[in-house]
Short mmCIF file of C-alpha atoms in Angstrom, two decimals:
data_model
loop_
_atom_site.label_atom_id
_atom_site.label_comp_id
_atom_site.label_asym_id
_atom_site.label_seq_id
_atom_site.Cartn_x
_atom_site.Cartn_y
_atom_site.Cartn_z
CA MET A 944 0.00 0.00 0.01
CA THR A 945 1.29 3.47 -0.84
CA GLN A 946 0.25 6.83 0.44
CA GLU A 947 -1.54 7.43 -2.87
CA ASN A 948 -3.91 4.57 -2.00
CA ILE A 949 -5.37 6.48 0.94
CA PRO A 950 -6.76 9.70 -0.51
CA GLY A 951 -7.02 12.43 2.09
CA ALA A 952 -4.93 10.61 4.72
CA ALA A 953 -2.16 12.47 6.49
CA PRO A 954 1.31 11.28 5.35
CA SER A 955 2.23 10.06 8.86
CA LEU A 956 -0.98 7.98 9.04
CA ALA A 957 -0.42 6.60 5.56
CA ARG A 958 3.10 5.57 6.62
CA LEU A 959 1.76 3.73 9.67
CA VAL A 960 -0.80 1.90 7.50
CA GLN A 961 1.97 1.02 5.05
CA GLU A 962 4.17 -0.43 7.82
CA LEU A 963 1.33 -2.41 9.43
CA ASN A 964 0.42 -3.78 6.00
CA ARG A 965 3.84 -5.41 5.84
CA LEU A 966 3.10 -7.66 8.83
CA PRO A 967 2.13 -11.29 8.05
CA GLY A 968 -1.61 -11.85 7.83
CA ILE A 969 -2.42 -8.12 7.80
CA GLY A 970 -4.14 -6.97 4.65
CA PRO A 971 -4.76 -3.35 3.60
CA LYS A 972 -8.13 -3.10 5.37
CA SER A 973 -6.83 -4.62 8.60
CA ALA A 974 -3.83 -2.28 8.44
CA GLN A 975 -6.19 0.74 8.22
CA ARG A 976 -8.30 -0.53 11.12
CA LEU A 977 -5.21 -1.08 13.31
CA ALA A 978 -3.81 2.34 12.40
CA TYR A 979 -7.03 4.10 13.36
CA TYR A 980 -7.20 2.03 16.54
CA ILE A 981 -3.66 3.17 17.49
CA ILE A 982 -4.60 6.80 16.82
CA ARG A 983 -7.53 6.50 19.20
CA LEU A 984 -5.38 4.92 21.96
CA PRO A 985 -4.44 7.06 24.97
CA ASP A 986 -0.98 8.61 24.45
CA GLU A 987 0.71 6.41 27.06
CA ASP A 988 -0.65 3.17 25.54
CA ALA A 989 0.49 4.18 22.03
CA TYR A 990 3.95 5.16 23.30
CA ALA A 991 4.18 1.88 25.26
CA LEU A 992 3.50 -0.03 22.03
CA ALA A 993 6.14 1.94 20.17
CA ASP A 994 8.61 1.49 23.02
CA ALA A 995 7.97 -2.26 23.11
CA VAL A 996 8.74 -2.52 19.39
CA THR A 997 11.91 -0.44 19.75
CA SER A 998 13.22 -2.24 22.81
CA VAL A 999 12.53 -5.72 21.45
CA LYS A 1000 14.57 -4.87 18.35
CA GLN A 1001 17.37 -3.40 20.47
CA SER A 1002 17.62 -6.05 23.15
CA ILE A 1003 16.65 -9.40 21.59
CA VAL A 1004 19.59 -11.57 20.60
CA PHE A 1005 20.14 -15.26 19.84
CA CYS A 1006 21.11 -17.27 22.91
CA GLU A 1007 24.73 -18.39 22.32
CA GLU A 1008 23.79 -21.87 23.52
CA CYS A 1009 20.31 -22.83 22.31
CA GLN A 1010 19.83 -20.10 19.64
CA ASN A 1011 16.45 -19.16 21.18
CA LEU A 1012 15.51 -15.49 21.19
CA THR A 1013 16.46 -13.86 24.49
CA ASP A 1014 17.37 -10.49 25.96
CA ALA A 1015 20.37 -11.93 27.79
CA SER A 1016 22.68 -14.62 26.52
CA PRO A 1017 22.74 -17.37 27.75
CA CYS A 1018 18.94 -17.46 28.05
CA PRO A 1019 17.21 -18.22 31.39
CA VAL A 1020 16.79 -21.93 30.47
CA CYS A 1021 20.45 -22.43 29.48
CA ALA A 1022 21.64 -20.46 32.54
CA ASP A 1023 19.45 -22.45 34.99
CA PRO A 1024 21.72 -24.91 36.90
CA ARG A 1025 18.67 -27.06 37.75
CA ARG A 1026 18.09 -28.06 34.09
CA ASP A 1027 19.12 -31.55 33.01
CA ARG A 1028 22.20 -31.08 30.80
CA THR A 1029 22.24 -34.65 29.54
CA THR A 1030 19.22 -34.08 27.24
CA ILE A 1031 18.71 -31.65 24.42
CA CYS A 1032 15.35 -31.10 22.68
CA VAL A 1033 15.56 -29.82 19.12
CA VAL A 1034 12.59 -27.67 18.00
CA GLU A 1035 11.74 -25.70 14.87
CA ASP A 1036 10.67 -22.45 16.36
CA PRO A 1037 10.93 -20.34 19.56
CA LEU A 1038 7.17 -20.77 20.03
CA ASP A 1039 7.74 -24.54 20.28
CA VAL A 1040 9.93 -23.94 23.38
CA LEU A 1041 7.00 -22.15 25.02
CA ALA A 1042 4.68 -25.05 24.14
CA MET A 1043 7.10 -27.60 25.62
CA GLU A 1044 7.62 -25.50 28.76
CA ARG A 1045 3.84 -25.35 29.27
CA THR A 1046 3.83 -29.13 29.72
CA ARG A 1047 6.15 -28.83 32.79
CA THR A 1048 7.29 -32.37 31.86
CA TYR A 1049 10.62 -31.73 30.16
CA ARG A 1050 13.50 -30.37 32.26
CA GLY A 1051 16.38 -30.62 29.82
CA LEU A 1052 17.88 -28.07 27.40
CA TYR A 1053 16.62 -26.89 24.00
CA HIS A 1054 18.02 -26.09 20.60
CA VAL A 1055 16.01 -23.90 18.23
CA LEU A 1056 16.56 -24.45 14.51
CA HIS A 1057 14.59 -21.41 13.33
CA GLY A 1058 12.84 -23.26 10.56
CA VAL A 1059 12.91 -26.55 8.66
CA ILE A 1060 14.69 -27.74 5.54
CA SER A 1061 12.42 -26.73 2.70
CA PRO A 1062 14.12 -27.32 -0.69
CA MET A 1063 11.14 -25.92 -2.65
CA ASN A 1064 11.51 -22.61 -0.78
CA GLY A 1065 15.32 -22.57 -1.08
CA VAL A 1066 15.89 -23.31 2.62
CA GLY A 1067 18.72 -25.74 3.20
CA PRO A 1068 20.67 -26.82 6.31
CA ASP A 1069 22.97 -23.77 6.00
CA GLN A 1070 20.08 -21.39 6.51
CA LEU A 1071 19.19 -23.09 9.84
CA LYS A 1072 21.00 -23.38 13.17
CA ILE A 1073 22.06 -26.97 12.43
CA LYS A 1074 25.84 -26.34 12.50
CA GLU A 1075 25.45 -24.80 15.97
CA LEU A 1076 23.49 -27.91 17.06
CA PHE A 1077 26.21 -30.29 15.85
CA ASN A 1078 28.83 -28.22 17.76
CA ARG A 1079 26.77 -28.63 20.94
CA LEU A 1080 26.50 -32.40 20.45
CA GLU A 1081 30.24 -32.74 21.09
CA ARG A 1082 29.73 -32.10 24.81
CA PRO A 1083 30.52 -35.26 26.75
CA GLU A 1084 27.71 -34.88 29.31
CA LEU A 1085 25.08 -35.10 26.58
CA ALA A 1086 23.34 -38.49 26.40
CA GLU A 1087 20.14 -37.94 24.42
CA MET A 1088 18.87 -35.69 21.64
CA VAL A 1089 15.07 -35.49 21.26
CA VAL A 1090 14.27 -34.27 17.76
CA ALA A 1091 10.91 -32.52 18.27
CA THR A 1092 10.35 -31.10 14.80
CA ASN A 1093 6.69 -31.04 13.66
CA PRO A 1094 5.37 -34.31 12.22
CA THR A 1095 5.02 -32.73 8.76
CA LEU A 1096 6.88 -33.80 5.61
CA GLU A 1097 9.45 -31.00 6.00
CA GLY A 1098 9.75 -31.51 9.78
CA GLU A 1099 10.39 -35.24 9.30
CA ALA A 1100 12.89 -34.56 6.50
CA THR A 1101 14.77 -32.16 8.80
CA ALA A 1102 14.78 -34.77 11.57
CA MET A 1103 16.18 -37.37 9.11
CA TYR A 1104 18.90 -34.95 8.00
CA ILE A 1105 19.93 -34.29 11.63
CA ARG A 1106 19.94 -37.97 12.50
CA ARG A 1107 21.96 -38.84 9.38
CA HIS A 1108 24.57 -36.09 9.80
CA GLN A 1109 25.09 -35.92 13.55
CA GLY A 1110 28.52 -37.39 14.19
CA ARG A 1111 28.43 -38.07 17.92
CA GLU A 1112 28.87 -41.76 18.61
CA GLY A 1113 26.75 -43.32 21.33
CA LEU A 1114 24.25 -40.45 21.43
CA ARG A 1115 20.65 -41.61 21.86
CA VAL A 1116 18.56 -39.91 19.16
CA THR A 1117 14.77 -40.02 19.68
CA HIS A 1118 11.71 -38.21 18.38
CA LEU A 1119 8.34 -37.50 20.00
CA ALA A 1120 5.69 -40.22 19.84
CA ARG A 1121 3.28 -40.15 16.91
CA GLY A 1122 -0.39 -40.83 17.46
CA LEU A 1123 -3.85 -39.55 18.16
CA PRO A 1124 -4.45 -36.08 19.60
CA VAL A 1125 -6.57 -35.63 22.71
CA GLY A 1126 -10.10 -34.82 21.47
CA GLY A 1127 -9.38 -36.42 18.06
CA SER A 1128 -11.44 -38.97 16.22
CA LEU A 1129 -10.39 -42.33 14.75
CA GLU A 1130 -12.81 -41.80 11.86
CA TYR A 1131 -11.01 -38.72 10.61
CA THR A 1132 -7.47 -39.87 11.37
CA ASP A 1133 -5.18 -40.43 8.38
CA GLU A 1134 -3.74 -43.89 7.84
CA THR A 1135 -0.10 -42.96 8.64
CA THR A 1136 -1.04 -41.49 12.09
CA LEU A 1137 -3.33 -44.39 12.85
CA THR A 1138 -0.65 -46.92 11.91
CA ARG A 1139 1.88 -45.21 14.16
CA ALA A 1140 -0.62 -44.91 16.97
CA PHE A 1141 -1.31 -48.62 16.69
CA GLN A 1142 2.40 -49.45 16.66
CA GLY A 1143 2.90 -47.32 19.79
CA ARG A 1144 -0.07 -48.76 21.71
CA GLN A 1145 0.29 -49.02 25.48
CA GLU A 1146 -1.16 -51.23 28.19
CA ILE A 1147 -3.98 -49.71 30.21
CA MET B 1286 -29.43 -23.10 -13.13
CA ALA B 1287 -26.67 -21.91 -10.78
CA PRO B 1288 -23.48 -23.97 -10.82
CA PRO B 1289 -23.11 -26.31 -7.78
CA ARG B 1290 -21.44 -24.74 -4.76
CA THR B 1291 -19.30 -27.78 -4.06
CA TYR B 1292 -17.21 -30.18 -6.14
CA ARG B 1293 -15.20 -33.31 -5.57
CA CYS B 1294 -11.76 -34.07 -6.95
CA GLU B 1295 -8.70 -36.28 -6.67
CA ALA B 1296 -5.56 -34.33 -5.97
CA ILE B 1297 -1.86 -34.64 -5.30
CA ILE B 1298 -0.83 -32.22 -2.54
CA LEU B 1299 2.14 -30.18 -3.76
CA GLY B 1300 2.67 -27.97 -0.69
CA TYR B 1301 1.10 -25.49 1.69
CA THR B 1302 1.80 -22.28 3.53
CA PRO B 1303 0.35 -21.16 6.87
CA LEU B 1304 -2.53 -18.74 6.56
CA GLY B 1305 -3.93 -16.66 9.44
CA GLU B 1306 -4.20 -18.16 12.93
CA ALA B 1307 -4.67 -21.84 12.12
CA ASP B 1308 -5.48 -22.18 8.39
CA LEU B 1309 -3.42 -23.59 5.54
CA LEU B 1310 -3.26 -22.35 1.97
CA VAL B 1311 -2.87 -25.65 0.10
CA THR B 1312 -1.49 -26.00 -3.43
CA MET B 1313 -2.56 -29.19 -5.17
CA TYR B 1314 -2.68 -30.66 -8.64
CA THR B 1315 -6.01 -32.27 -9.49
CA ARG B 1316 -6.87 -34.72 -12.23
CA ASP B 1317 -9.89 -32.74 -13.50
CA GLN B 1318 -9.22 -29.09 -12.64
CA GLY B 1319 -5.47 -28.72 -13.03
CA LYS B 1320 -3.68 -26.75 -10.31
CA VAL B 1321 -5.91 -25.63 -7.47
CA ARG B 1322 -5.12 -23.42 -4.46
CA ALA B 1323 -7.58 -23.79 -1.65
CA VAL B 1324 -7.91 -22.96 2.05
CA GLY B 1325 -7.95 -25.65 4.72
CA LYS B 1326 -9.80 -23.93 7.57
CA GLY B 1327 -8.29 -24.72 10.96
CA ALA B 1328 -6.08 -27.39 9.35
CA ARG B 1329 -3.10 -26.54 11.59
CA ARG B 1330 -5.00 -27.46 14.76
CA SER B 1331 -4.10 -30.96 16.00
CA SER B 1332 -7.80 -31.78 16.46
CA SER B 1333 -8.77 -30.77 12.91
CA LYS B 1334 -10.34 -33.51 10.77
CA LEU B 1335 -8.05 -32.31 7.95
CA VAL B 1336 -4.83 -32.93 9.87
CA GLY B 1337 -2.61 -35.53 8.20
CA HIS B 1338 -4.74 -35.49 5.04
CA LEU B 1339 -3.06 -32.43 3.46
CA GLU B 1340 0.60 -33.40 3.69
CA PRO B 1341 2.66 -32.87 0.52
CA LEU B 1342 3.24 -35.90 -1.77
CA THR B 1343 -0.06 -37.46 -0.78
CA VAL B 1344 -2.93 -38.40 -3.11
CA VAL B 1345 -6.22 -37.25 -1.59
CA LYS B 1346 -9.90 -37.43 -2.45
CA MET B 1347 -11.51 -34.23 -1.38
CA SER B 1348 -14.60 -32.05 -1.44
CA LEU B 1349 -14.23 -28.31 -1.97
CA ALA B 1350 -16.67 -25.42 -1.80
CA HIS B 1351 -16.36 -22.51 -4.18
CA GLY B 1352 -15.39 -19.43 -2.19
CA ARG B 1353 -15.60 -15.75 -3.08
CA ASN B 1354 -11.82 -15.45 -3.45
CA MET B 1355 -10.57 -18.96 -2.93
CA ASP B 1356 -12.07 -22.41 -2.69
CA VAL B 1357 -12.38 -24.03 0.76
CA ILE B 1358 -11.57 -27.65 1.54
CA SER B 1359 -14.54 -29.21 3.30
CA GLN B 1360 -13.41 -32.86 3.41
CA ALA B 1361 -10.20 -34.73 2.58
CA GLU B 1362 -9.26 -38.39 2.72
CA VAL B 1363 -5.87 -39.86 1.86
CA THR B 1364 -5.97 -42.55 -0.86
CA GLN B 1365 -2.21 -42.96 -1.36
CA SER B 1366 0.15 -41.78 1.40
CA PHE B 1367 3.49 -42.93 -0.10
CA ALA B 1368 4.41 -43.73 3.51
CA GLU B 1369 7.55 -45.67 2.60
CA LEU B 1370 8.84 -42.85 0.34
CA LYS B 1371 8.48 -40.52 3.32
CA GLU B 1372 10.90 -42.64 5.38
CA ASP B 1373 13.85 -41.71 3.21
CA LEU B 1374 15.31 -38.19 2.99
CA THR B 1375 16.59 -38.52 -0.60
CA ALA B 1376 13.27 -39.97 -1.79
CA ILE B 1377 11.39 -37.11 -0.12
CA THR B 1378 13.63 -34.56 -1.81
CA LYS B 1379 13.07 -36.24 -5.19
CA GLY B 1380 9.32 -36.05 -4.56
CA GLN B 1381 9.63 -32.34 -3.66
CA TYR B 1382 11.55 -31.81 -6.93
CA LEU B 1383 8.60 -33.33 -8.85
CA ALA B 1384 6.18 -31.18 -6.84
CA GLU B 1385 8.10 -28.03 -7.64
CA LEU B 1386 8.01 -28.85 -11.36
CA VAL B 1387 4.30 -29.68 -11.35
CA ASP B 1388 3.61 -26.44 -9.45
CA GLY B 1389 5.64 -24.54 -12.07
CA PHE B 1390 4.20 -26.23 -15.21
CA GLY B 1391 0.66 -26.85 -13.96
CA ALA B 1392 -1.91 -24.13 -14.66
CA GLU B 1393 -5.09 -23.31 -12.80
CA ALA B 1394 -8.37 -24.26 -14.59
CA ASN B 1395 -6.30 -26.13 -17.21
CA PRO B 1396 -6.54 -29.86 -16.47
CA ASN B 1397 -3.84 -32.19 -17.73
CA PRO B 1398 -4.66 -35.76 -16.60
CA GLY B 1399 -1.42 -36.97 -18.21
CA LEU B 1400 0.64 -34.80 -15.88
CA PHE B 1401 -1.40 -35.96 -12.87
CA GLN B 1402 -0.83 -39.63 -13.69
CA LEU B 1403 2.87 -39.02 -14.56
CA MET B 1404 3.54 -37.65 -11.09
CA ILE B 1405 1.81 -40.57 -9.39
CA ASP B 1406 3.72 -43.10 -11.53
CA CYS B 1407 7.05 -41.45 -10.76
CA LEU B 1408 6.34 -41.23 -7.02
CA ARG B 1409 5.56 -44.97 -7.03
CA VAL B 1410 8.88 -45.79 -8.70
CA ILE B 1411 10.86 -43.45 -6.43
CA GLU B 1412 9.20 -45.21 -3.47
CA ALA B 1413 10.09 -48.63 -4.88
CA THR B 1414 13.77 -47.67 -5.57
CA LYS B 1415 14.39 -45.64 -2.37
CA GLY B 1416 17.63 -46.23 -0.56
CA ARG B 1417 19.50 -47.07 -3.74
CA GLU B 1418 20.89 -43.56 -4.40
CA SER B 1419 24.38 -44.96 -4.99
CA GLU B 1420 23.03 -46.49 -8.21
CA SER B 1421 22.91 -43.93 -11.00
CA ALA B 1422 19.78 -45.70 -12.32
CA SER B 1423 17.86 -44.56 -9.25
CA ASP B 1424 17.71 -41.05 -10.73
CA MET B 1425 16.12 -42.34 -13.94
CA PRO B 1426 12.59 -41.72 -12.52
CA LEU B 1427 13.48 -38.01 -12.41
CA ARG B 1428 14.84 -38.07 -15.98
CA PHE B 1429 11.70 -39.95 -17.12
CA PHE B 1430 9.55 -37.37 -15.37
CA GLU B 1431 11.39 -34.40 -16.87
CA PHE B 1432 11.18 -35.88 -20.38
CA HIS B 1433 7.47 -36.75 -20.18
CA LEU B 1434 6.70 -33.46 -18.41
CA LEU B 1435 7.91 -31.74 -21.56
CA GLN B 1436 5.86 -34.16 -23.66
CA VAL B 1437 2.55 -33.71 -21.81
CA SER B 1438 3.11 -29.93 -21.73
CA GLY B 1439 3.45 -29.77 -25.53
CA LEU B 1440 7.20 -29.04 -25.36
CA MET B 1441 8.53 -32.39 -26.55
CA PRO B 1442 12.04 -31.87 -28.06
CA GLU B 1443 12.75 -33.11 -31.60
CA LEU B 1444 14.93 -36.23 -31.50
CA TYR B 1445 14.76 -37.71 -34.99
CA ASN B 1446 15.36 -34.82 -37.46
CA CYS B 1447 17.53 -31.72 -37.32
CA VAL B 1448 15.29 -28.85 -36.22
CA GLU B 1449 17.08 -26.49 -38.70
CA CYS B 1450 17.54 -28.44 -41.97
CA ARG B 1451 14.97 -31.20 -41.21
CA GLN B 1452 17.42 -33.90 -42.38
CA GLU B 1453 17.14 -37.22 -40.59
CA LEU B 1454 19.81 -37.42 -37.87
CA GLU B 1455 22.74 -39.75 -38.54
CA PRO B 1456 23.82 -42.12 -35.74
CA ASP B 1457 26.47 -39.70 -34.49
CA ALA B 1458 27.07 -37.06 -31.83
CA HIS B 1459 24.87 -33.98 -32.33
CA ARG B 1460 23.93 -30.78 -30.54
CA PHE B 1461 20.85 -29.85 -28.56
CA SER B 1462 19.11 -26.64 -27.65
CA PRO B 1463 15.75 -26.11 -25.93
CA ASN B 1464 15.64 -22.69 -27.53
CA VAL B 1465 15.29 -24.12 -31.08
CA GLY B 1466 13.19 -27.08 -29.95
CA GLY B 1467 15.55 -30.05 -29.87
CA THR B 1468 18.42 -31.69 -31.75
CA LEU B 1469 20.64 -30.15 -34.44
CA CYS B 1470 23.01 -31.86 -36.87
CA LEU B 1471 26.64 -30.77 -36.89
CA ASP B 1472 26.18 -28.87 -40.20
CA CYS B 1473 23.68 -26.49 -38.71
CA SER B 1474 25.06 -23.99 -36.25
CA PRO B 1475 22.59 -21.27 -35.30
CA ASP B 1476 23.75 -18.49 -33.02
CA ASP B 1477 22.22 -19.83 -29.78
CA ALA B 1478 23.54 -19.41 -26.24
CA HIS B 1479 21.66 -22.55 -25.13
CA LEU B 1480 23.40 -24.84 -27.66
CA ARG B 1481 25.19 -27.82 -26.07
CA PRO B 1482 26.78 -31.06 -27.29
CA LEU B 1483 24.63 -34.19 -27.28
CA SER B 1484 26.34 -37.58 -27.33
CA LEU B 1485 24.93 -40.43 -29.40
CA ARG B 1486 24.44 -42.47 -26.18
CA ALA B 1487 22.36 -39.67 -24.63
CA LEU B 1488 20.30 -39.31 -27.81
CA LYS B 1489 19.55 -43.04 -27.72
CA VAL B 1490 18.42 -42.84 -24.11
CA LEU B 1491 16.16 -39.87 -24.90
CA ARG B 1492 14.55 -41.87 -27.72
CA LEU B 1493 14.11 -44.83 -25.38
CA LEU B 1494 12.45 -42.55 -22.82
CA ASP B 1495 10.09 -41.49 -25.59
CA ARG B 1496 9.13 -45.06 -26.50
CA SER B 1497 9.12 -46.92 -23.16
CA GLY B 1498 7.20 -46.98 -19.94
CA ILE B 1499 8.67 -45.83 -16.63
CA VAL B 1500 9.45 -49.28 -15.26
CA GLU B 1501 11.35 -50.29 -18.40
CA ALA B 1502 13.17 -46.91 -18.58
CA CYS B 1503 14.29 -47.12 -14.98
CA LYS B 1504 15.85 -50.59 -15.48
CA LEU B 1505 18.23 -49.12 -18.12
CA PRO B 1506 21.85 -49.41 -16.95
CA VAL B 1507 23.34 -45.90 -17.11
CA ASP B 1508 26.93 -45.13 -16.13
CA ALA B 1509 27.80 -42.02 -14.11
CA GLY B 1510 29.02 -39.99 -17.13
CA LEU B 1511 25.86 -40.63 -19.12
CA ALA B 1512 23.69 -40.01 -16.04
CA ASP B 1513 25.37 -36.60 -15.57
CA GLU B 1514 24.87 -35.69 -19.25
CA LEU B 1515 21.16 -36.64 -19.14
CA LYS B 1516 20.63 -34.80 -15.85
CA SER B 1517 22.28 -31.64 -17.11
CA LEU B 1518 20.42 -31.77 -20.45
CA LEU B 1519 16.92 -32.51 -19.14
CA SER B 1520 17.12 -30.50 -15.96
CA ASN B 1521 18.39 -27.44 -17.89
CA THR B 1522 15.70 -27.86 -20.55
CA VAL B 1523 12.97 -27.99 -17.93
CA ALA B 1524 14.42 -24.93 -16.14
CA TYR B 1525 14.61 -23.13 -19.51
CA TRP B 1526 10.89 -23.61 -20.12
CA LEU B 1527 10.05 -22.83 -16.50
CA GLY B 1528 11.97 -19.58 -16.81
CA LYS B 1529 13.56 -19.89 -13.35
CA GLU B 1530 15.90 -21.98 -11.25
CA ILE B 1531 14.51 -25.23 -9.80
CA ARG B 1532 15.25 -24.60 -6.11
CA SER B 1533 14.97 -28.16 -4.81
CA ASN B 1534 17.70 -29.22 -7.25
CA SER B 1535 20.56 -27.81 -5.15
CA PHE B 1536 19.58 -29.74 -2.01
CA LEU B 1537 19.11 -32.92 -4.06
CA GLU B 1538 22.62 -32.50 -5.52
CA ARG B 1539 23.99 -31.93 -2.02
CA LEU B 1540 22.44 -35.19 -0.79
CA HIS B 1541 23.85 -37.07 -3.80
CA LYS B 1542 27.34 -35.68 -3.16
CA GLU B 1543 27.15 -36.59 0.53
CA SER B 1544 26.02 -40.13 -0.28
CA GLN B 1545 29.04 -40.76 -2.53
CA PRO B 1546 32.18 -42.12 -0.84
CA GLU B 1547 34.95 -39.54 -0.52
CA VAL B 1548 37.89 -40.01 -2.90
CA TYR B 1549 41.36 -39.25 -1.49
CA ILE B 1550 44.08 -38.48 -4.03
#
């Protein structure tokens, strides 16, 4: 969207609409609605929003250990002495760390890849944090790597690449169980998921 | 009478991108409608009935509803999952290479059942030959696909007569250019940046690809030199007609290099 697309709009307002329109999932109409909402906000709320955007860009860095986004490196998880340092859980995205932490089940370390291998989109291993992962695998205390990429075609392909190329002998490499989601339905489950769920059946 | 709001089709899923909070924008190639882009509402939620039915390189029977901007997937059921293909990284990447080409050559509202069937046939052979990447013959499904992709798209290269002088080609080395439409005899030399040498062995394999089915073509013993020549020729010809680089090619080449034993001099 350009300023010419909003006849009668002030240049500063048109610029805000233009910037909001660049965000994922925000179309021209949504950008205009958000811009007018921001204008109607009390001054302190609008400045707090602007300050949050500025400070996140100034302070967020990659954790030198797990490559997660943090404002202090190493991140709180990597710096926590109570975490189990024998296990590392490899995830695609920083949001996946939040999802895992919500379970309160896993107490080991993480490694964030920041994407998956996607040849059709020109994303290969060099565009991800895979080299950093392989460097971490050299640590002698590490006993298990849980590859928790999404069970999609690209997530599985990335997991296979990591398993094939990790050079640490004796390391236990696992992935999360595949099966039925809570609240799911057998009738609508695809055959691959159902097969894996059956293979992983447990005594009750 | 108004056209029906819904329709059913058989499709190969080529890929998808996230859309909004939990939707997917799915690109598929259908037997009867050509390339279709449709929305899978809520398909990223683990409890969605569409989960697992919209994964790339899967053949799916589905119902769609015509939308104002884009069609919406109402039901989907996997009919061929190619589960064994998806257990091998190289086989997956080969499948993604096919998907990228079908996405590039396929057109919306322009059905090409030959292209639909070609992709399924090639995925079946890739699945059956997975894990044999050290054999040069295992790449023949890709060469067969590229050749017949050109054929079903109306871009079949001339292999029997010189495209310039129309003389029947002698059993000898020749030259080839996608720009002029195929093979040239040595007497004809147009000013063409895409002109490249074509060995007699490669010409014979191209003619065999023209005449034979995929299973027969993939049994052909091809040495490494000939395999490289065929790959370069067909892959470049397909990229020429596509008008852009085939992105999955570089990762596929990387996997092939890594699977070959290192040679120390």
